[in-house]
Amino acid sequence: MYSLIETYKLNGQFRWISSQMNRVRNGELYRYIADNSGSFVQPAFYEAFGLTVVEAMTCGLPTFVTVHGGPAKIIVHGKSGFYIDPYQGLHVAQLLVNFFGRSKPDPSYWETISMGGLKLIQEKYAWQIYSDRLSTLAGVYGFWKYVSKLDHLEIRRYLEMFYGLKYRKLAEDVPRAVDE
């Protein structure tokens, strides 16, 4: 990546940010990038959920996320971010070139994608929504536990079945290794 940045004279226009552990600094970093009309690219081969995607979108960053796993379920392509397939590098590069090529002469395009992400976060990932769903789930589980006569083994099997059904589709989306 560093040699590509050198070759195409992208110094000062592109940053490769390694893993950050300080949550406060992460928010400041995302906000700084957004203030400079940047974007967030998450090119993982597979990602289970994509907390970094939600964090970046919360700061107003247009996002480019892997189509393999949870992040693809977070955004709406072309409205609140863009899907990328990390196995298709040229296509990813073209999406980025198109986005910034359109945003540079028309900053409202960057703003539209940024606002689309912020709107989606408020509709699906706000703390109030999460706490309401968690309270509902706790109430349903509490009621179910109260009226059920199942022992602990049956409850565990029921929960394992629920998780298997809920997350099986995500596992199927993971690309398989191909012998070359």
PDB file of C-alpha atoms in Angstrom:
ATOM      1  CA  MET A   1       0.000   0.000   0.000  1.00  0.00           C
ATOM      2  CA  TYR A   2       2.781   2.419   0.893  1.00  0.00           C
ATOM      3  CA  SER A   3       4.501   1.881  -2.451  1.00  0.00           C
ATOM      4  CA  LEU A   4       1.221   2.524  -4.291  1.00  0.00           C
ATOM      5  CA  ILE A   5       0.783   5.762  -2.349  1.00  0.00           C
ATOM      6  CA  GLU A   6       4.312   6.770  -3.434  1.00  0.00           C
ATOM      7  CA  THR A   7       3.877   5.637  -7.044  1.00  0.00           C
ATOM      8  CA  TYR A   8       0.629   7.560  -7.569  1.00  0.00           C
ATOM      9  CA  LYS A   9       1.755  10.579  -5.540  1.00  0.00           C
ATOM     10  CA  LEU A  10      -1.029  10.230  -2.962  1.00  0.00           C
ATOM     11  CA  ASN A  11       1.013  11.479  -0.010  1.00  0.00           C
ATOM     12  CA  GLY A  12      -1.197  13.706   2.098  1.00  0.00           C
ATOM     13  CA  GLN A  13      -4.345  12.360   0.421  1.00  0.00           C
ATOM     14  CA  PHE A  14      -4.433   8.799   1.724  1.00  0.00           C
ATOM     15  CA  ARG A  15      -3.792   7.368   5.184  1.00  0.00           C
ATOM     16  CA  TRP A  16      -3.436   3.757   6.256  1.00  0.00           C
ATOM     17  CA  ILE A  17      -4.543   3.697   9.886  1.00  0.00           C
ATOM     18  CA  SER A  18      -3.548   0.707  11.966  1.00  0.00           C
ATOM     19  CA  SER A  19      -5.669  -0.729  14.749  1.00  0.00           C
ATOM     20  CA  GLN A  20      -6.502   1.871  17.382  1.00  0.00           C
ATOM     21  CA  MET A  21      -7.408   0.944  20.946  1.00  0.00           C
ATOM     22  CA  ASN A  22      -8.237   4.348  22.409  1.00  0.00           C
ATOM     23  CA  ARG A  23     -11.994   4.858  21.830  1.00  0.00           C
ATOM     24  CA  VAL A  24     -11.876   8.619  22.487  1.00  0.00           C
ATOM     25  CA  ARG A  25      -9.025   9.092  20.039  1.00  0.00           C
ATOM     26  CA  ASN A  26     -10.865   6.921  17.488  1.00  0.00           C
ATOM     27  CA  GLY A  27     -13.861   9.242  17.552  1.00  0.00           C
ATOM     28  CA  GLU A  28     -11.605  12.273  17.153  1.00  0.00           C
ATOM     29  CA  LEU A  29      -9.778  10.578  14.286  1.00  0.00           C
ATOM     30  CA  TYR A  30     -13.030   9.703  12.479  1.00  0.00           C
ATOM     31  CA  ARG A  31     -14.329  13.236  12.989  1.00  0.00           C
ATOM     32  CA  TYR A  32     -11.075  14.759  11.670  1.00  0.00           C
ATOM     33  CA  ILE A  33     -11.286  12.596   8.547  1.00  0.00           C
ATOM     34  CA  ALA A  34     -14.957  13.571   8.063  1.00  0.00           C
ATOM     35  CA  ASP A  35     -14.129  17.271   8.522  1.00  0.00           C
ATOM     36  CA  ASN A  36     -11.667  16.884   5.635  1.00  0.00           C
ATOM     37  CA  SER A  37     -14.209  15.122   3.371  1.00  0.00           C
ATOM     38  CA  GLY A  38     -12.557  11.736   3.678  1.00  0.00           C
ATOM     39  CA  SER A  39     -14.103   8.292   3.868  1.00  0.00           C
ATOM     40  CA  PHE A  40     -13.824   5.058   5.806  1.00  0.00           C
ATOM     41  CA  VAL A  41     -12.847   1.888   3.930  1.00  0.00           C
ATOM     42  CA  GLN A  42     -13.216  -1.466   5.654  1.00  0.00           C
ATOM     43  CA  PRO A  43     -11.752  -4.053   3.235  1.00  0.00           C
ATOM     44  CA  ALA A  44     -11.932  -7.139   5.481  1.00  0.00           C
ATOM     45  CA  PHE A  45     -12.232 -10.520   3.797  1.00  0.00           C
ATOM     46  CA  TYR A  46     -14.908 -11.235   6.423  1.00  0.00           C
ATOM     47  CA  GLU A  47     -16.268  -9.245   9.345  1.00  0.00           C
ATOM     48  CA  ALA A  48     -18.906 -10.610  11.725  1.00  0.00           C
ATOM     49  CA  PHE A  49     -20.589  -7.301  12.570  1.00  0.00           C
ATOM     50  CA  GLY A  50     -18.598  -4.176  11.850  1.00  0.00           C
ATOM     51  CA  LEU A  51     -18.539  -1.958  14.917  1.00  0.00           C
ATOM     52  CA  THR A  52     -15.909   0.235  13.256  1.00  0.00           C
ATOM     53  CA  VAL A  53     -18.355   0.814  10.391  1.00  0.00           C
ATOM     54  CA  VAL A  54     -21.056   2.003  12.805  1.00  0.00           C
ATOM     55  CA  GLU A  55     -18.520   4.216  14.609  1.00  0.00           C
ATOM     56  CA  ALA A  56     -17.336   5.777  11.345  1.00  0.00           C
ATOM     57  CA  MET A  57     -20.884   6.369  10.125  1.00  0.00           C
ATOM     58  CA  THR A  58     -21.784   7.930  13.500  1.00  0.00           C
ATOM     59  CA  CYS A  59     -19.070  10.505  12.802  1.00  0.00           C
ATOM     60  CA  GLY A  60     -20.488  11.234   9.352  1.00  0.00           C
ATOM     61  CA  LEU A  61     -17.960   9.327   7.268  1.00  0.00           C
ATOM     62  CA  PRO A  62     -19.087   7.838   3.963  1.00  0.00           C
ATOM     63  CA  THR A  63     -18.168   4.163   4.250  1.00  0.00           C
ATOM     64  CA  PHE A  64     -16.973   1.453   1.899  1.00  0.00           C
ATOM     65  CA  VAL A  65     -17.603  -1.950   3.498  1.00  0.00           C
ATOM     66  CA  THR A  66     -16.948  -5.581   2.710  1.00  0.00           C
ATOM     67  CA  VAL A  67     -19.800  -7.549   1.185  1.00  0.00           C
ATOM     68  CA  HIS A  68     -18.704 -10.575   3.233  1.00  0.00           C
ATOM     69  CA  GLY A  69     -20.461 -10.575   6.585  1.00  0.00           C
ATOM     70  CA  GLY A  70     -22.229  -8.133   8.835  1.00  0.00           C
ATOM     71  CA  PRO A  71     -21.127  -4.748   7.458  1.00  0.00           C
ATOM     72  CA  ALA A  72     -23.031  -5.437   4.231  1.00  0.00           C
ATOM     73  CA  LYS A  73     -26.195  -5.572   6.349  1.00  0.00           C
ATOM     74  CA  ILE A  74     -25.453  -2.182   7.900  1.00  0.00           C
ATOM     75  CA  ILE A  75     -25.373   0.119   4.877  1.00  0.00           C
ATOM     76  CA  VAL A  76     -27.571   0.708   1.854  1.00  0.00           C
ATOM     77  CA  HIS A  77     -25.341   0.739  -1.235  1.00  0.00           C
ATOM     78  CA  GLY A  78     -25.195   4.169  -2.853  1.00  0.00           C
ATOM     79  CA  LYS A  79     -27.308   5.811  -0.135  1.00  0.00           C
ATOM     80  CA  SER A  80     -25.413   5.435   3.157  1.00  0.00           C
ATOM     81  CA  GLY A  81     -22.200   3.843   1.895  1.00  0.00           C
ATOM     82  CA  PHE A  82     -20.868   1.418  -0.673  1.00  0.00           C
ATOM     83  CA  TYR A  83     -20.301  -2.322  -0.901  1.00  0.00           C
ATOM     84  CA  ILE A  84     -16.841  -3.525  -1.832  1.00  0.00           C
ATOM     85  CA  ASP A  85     -15.525  -7.004  -2.478  1.00  0.00           C
ATOM     86  CA  PRO A  86     -11.933  -7.158  -1.185  1.00  0.00           C
ATOM     87  CA  TYR A  87     -11.263  -9.990  -3.645  1.00  0.00           C
ATOM     88  CA  GLN A  88     -11.945  -7.555  -6.522  1.00  0.00           C
ATOM     89  CA  GLY A  89      -9.279  -4.874  -6.030  1.00  0.00           C
ATOM     90  CA  LEU A  90      -9.797  -3.121  -9.365  1.00  0.00           C
ATOM     91  CA  HIS A  91     -13.532  -2.794  -8.741  1.00  0.00           C
ATOM     92  CA  VAL A  92     -12.869  -1.386  -5.253  1.00  0.00           C
ATOM     93  CA  ALA A  93     -10.413   1.121  -6.710  1.00  0.00           C
ATOM     94  CA  GLN A  94     -12.954   2.161  -9.344  1.00  0.00           C
ATOM     95  CA  LEU A  95     -15.653   2.726  -6.715  1.00  0.00           C
ATOM     96  CA  LEU A  96     -13.301   4.926  -4.706  1.00  0.00           C
ATOM     97  CA  VAL A  97     -12.170   6.863  -7.788  1.00  0.00           C
ATOM     98  CA  ASN A  98     -15.792   7.377  -8.851  1.00  0.00           C
ATOM     99  CA  PHE A  99     -16.856   8.533  -5.386  1.00  0.00           C
ATOM    100  CA  PHE A 100     -14.059  11.054  -4.936  1.00  0.00           C
ATOM    101  CA  GLY A 101     -14.134  12.051  -8.604  1.00  0.00           C
ATOM    102  CA  ARG A 102     -17.790  12.974  -8.184  1.00  0.00           C
ATOM    103  CA  SER A 103     -17.384  14.497  -4.697  1.00  0.00           C
ATOM    104  CA  LYS A 104     -14.539  16.853  -5.594  1.00  0.00           C
ATOM    105  CA  PRO A 105     -16.469  19.010  -8.096  1.00  0.00           C
ATOM    106  CA  ASP A 106     -19.772  18.445  -6.258  1.00  0.00           C
ATOM    107  CA  PRO A 107     -19.237  18.385  -2.450  1.00  0.00           C
ATOM    108  CA  SER A 108     -22.977  17.908  -1.972  1.00  0.00           C
ATOM    109  CA  TYR A 109     -22.540  14.300  -3.175  1.00  0.00           C
ATOM    110  CA  TRP A 110     -20.152  13.592  -0.278  1.00  0.00           C
ATOM    111  CA  GLU A 111     -22.621  15.318   2.049  1.00  0.00           C
ATOM    112  CA  THR A 112     -25.553  13.243   0.709  1.00  0.00           C
ATOM    113  CA  ILE A 113     -23.778   9.945   1.449  1.00  0.00           C
ATOM    114  CA  SER A 114     -22.615  11.251   4.835  1.00  0.00           C
ATOM    115  CA  MET A 115     -26.154  12.307   5.802  1.00  0.00           C
ATOM    116  CA  GLY A 116     -27.524   8.982   4.523  1.00  0.00           C
ATOM    117  CA  GLY A 117     -25.203   7.184   6.931  1.00  0.00           C
ATOM    118  CA  LEU A 118     -26.132   9.427   9.848  1.00  0.00           C
ATOM    119  CA  LYS A 119     -29.838   8.920   9.127  1.00  0.00           C
ATOM    120  CA  LEU A 120     -29.418   5.146   8.992  1.00  0.00           C
ATOM    121  CA  ILE A 121     -27.523   5.149  12.311  1.00  0.00           C
ATOM    122  CA  GLN A 122     -30.311   7.137  13.970  1.00  0.00           C
ATOM    123  CA  GLU A 123     -32.962   4.766  12.581  1.00  0.00           C
ATOM    124  CA  LYS A 124     -31.239   1.464  13.395  1.00  0.00           C
ATOM    125  CA  TYR A 125     -28.330   1.836  15.813  1.00  0.00           C
ATOM    126  CA  ALA A 126     -29.167   4.597  18.275  1.00  0.00           C
ATOM    127  CA  TRP A 127     -28.773   3.652  21.950  1.00  0.00           C
ATOM    128  CA  GLN A 128     -32.474   4.264  22.592  1.00  0.00           C
ATOM    129  CA  ILE A 129     -33.425   1.678  19.960  1.00  0.00           C
ATOM    130  CA  TYR A 130     -30.925  -0.818  21.354  1.00  0.00           C
ATOM    131  CA  SER A 131     -32.088  -0.351  24.950  1.00  0.00           C
ATOM    132  CA  ASP A 132     -35.760  -0.681  23.920  1.00  0.00           C
ATOM    133  CA  ARG A 133     -35.039  -3.944  22.087  1.00  0.00           C
ATOM    134  CA  LEU A 134     -32.963  -5.277  24.961  1.00  0.00           C
ATOM    135  CA  SER A 135     -35.743  -4.440  27.436  1.00  0.00           C
ATOM    136  CA  THR A 136     -38.304  -6.168  25.229  1.00  0.00           C
ATOM    137  CA  LEU A 137     -36.082  -9.231  24.864  1.00  0.00           C
ATOM    138  CA  ALA A 138     -35.510  -9.369  28.626  1.00  0.00           C
ATOM    139  CA  GLY A 139     -39.250  -9.115  29.230  1.00  0.00           C
ATOM    140  CA  VAL A 140     -40.055 -11.852  26.731  1.00  0.00           C
ATOM    141  CA  TYR A 141     -37.337 -14.119  28.120  1.00  0.00           C
ATOM    142  CA  GLY A 142     -38.474 -13.443  31.704  1.00  0.00           C
ATOM    143  CA  PHE A 143     -42.079 -14.254  30.868  1.00  0.00           C
ATOM    144  CA  TRP A 144     -41.087 -17.344  28.864  1.00  0.00           C
ATOM    145  CA  LYS A 145     -38.892 -18.585  31.708  1.00  0.00           C
ATOM    146  CA  TYR A 146     -41.732 -18.008  34.201  1.00  0.00           C
ATOM    147  CA  VAL A 147     -44.363 -19.954  32.240  1.00  0.00           C
ATOM    148  CA  SER A 148     -42.018 -22.667  30.928  1.00  0.00           C
ATOM    149  CA  LYS A 149     -41.357 -25.892  32.786  1.00  0.00           C
ATOM    150  CA  LEU A 150     -38.257 -26.724  30.719  1.00  0.00           C
ATOM    151  CA  ASP A 151     -35.074 -27.699  32.528  1.00  0.00           C
ATOM    152  CA  HIS A 152     -31.728 -26.017  31.844  1.00  0.00           C
ATOM    153  CA  LEU A 153     -30.593 -28.492  29.168  1.00  0.00           C
ATOM    154  CA  GLU A 154     -33.752 -27.881  27.116  1.00  0.00           C
ATOM    155  CA  ILE A 155     -33.382 -24.117  27.467  1.00  0.00           C
ATOM    156  CA  ARG A 156     -29.763 -24.342  26.299  1.00  0.00           C
ATOM    157  CA  ARG A 157     -30.747 -26.430  23.277  1.00  0.00           C
ATOM    158  CA  TYR A 158     -33.500 -23.960  22.430  1.00  0.00           C
ATOM    159  CA  LEU A 159     -31.071 -21.022  22.569  1.00  0.00           C
ATOM    160  CA  GLU A 160     -28.457 -22.911  20.513  1.00  0.00           C
ATOM    161  CA  MET A 161     -31.107 -23.616  17.877  1.00  0.00           C
ATOM    162  CA  PHE A 162     -32.133 -19.943  17.829  1.00  0.00           C
ATOM    163  CA  TYR A 163     -28.562 -18.747  17.358  1.00  0.00           C
ATOM    164  CA  GLY A 164     -27.891 -21.410  14.733  1.00  0.00           C
ATOM    165  CA  LEU A 165     -30.886 -20.265  12.716  1.00  0.00           C
ATOM    166  CA  LYS A 166     -30.110 -16.586  13.217  1.00  0.00           C
ATOM    167  CA  TYR A 167     -26.427 -16.696  12.241  1.00  0.00           C
ATOM    168  CA  ARG A 168     -26.290 -19.584   9.775  1.00  0.00           C
ATOM    169  CA  LYS A 169     -26.877 -17.234   6.807  1.00  0.00           C
ATOM    170  CA  LEU A 170     -23.935 -15.051   7.832  1.00  0.00           C
ATOM    171  CA  ALA A 171     -21.677 -18.118   7.912  1.00  0.00           C
ATOM    172  CA  GLU A 172     -22.834 -19.143   4.434  1.00  0.00           C
ATOM    173  CA  ASP A 173     -21.767 -15.739   3.094  1.00  0.00           C
ATOM    174  CA  VAL A 174     -18.129 -16.349   4.048  1.00  0.00           C
ATOM    175  CA  PRO A 175     -16.193 -17.131   0.853  1.00  0.00           C
ATOM    176  CA  ARG A 176     -14.519 -20.522   0.788  1.00  0.00           C
ATOM    177  CA  ALA A 177     -10.843 -20.992   0.037  1.00  0.00           C
ATOM    178  CA  VAL A 178     -10.214 -22.156  -3.515  1.00  0.00           C
ATOM    179  CA  ASP A 179      -7.377 -24.523  -4.409  1.00  0.00           C
ATOM    180  CA  GLU A 180      -5.111 -22.922  -6.962  1.00  0.00           C
TER     181      GLU A 180
END
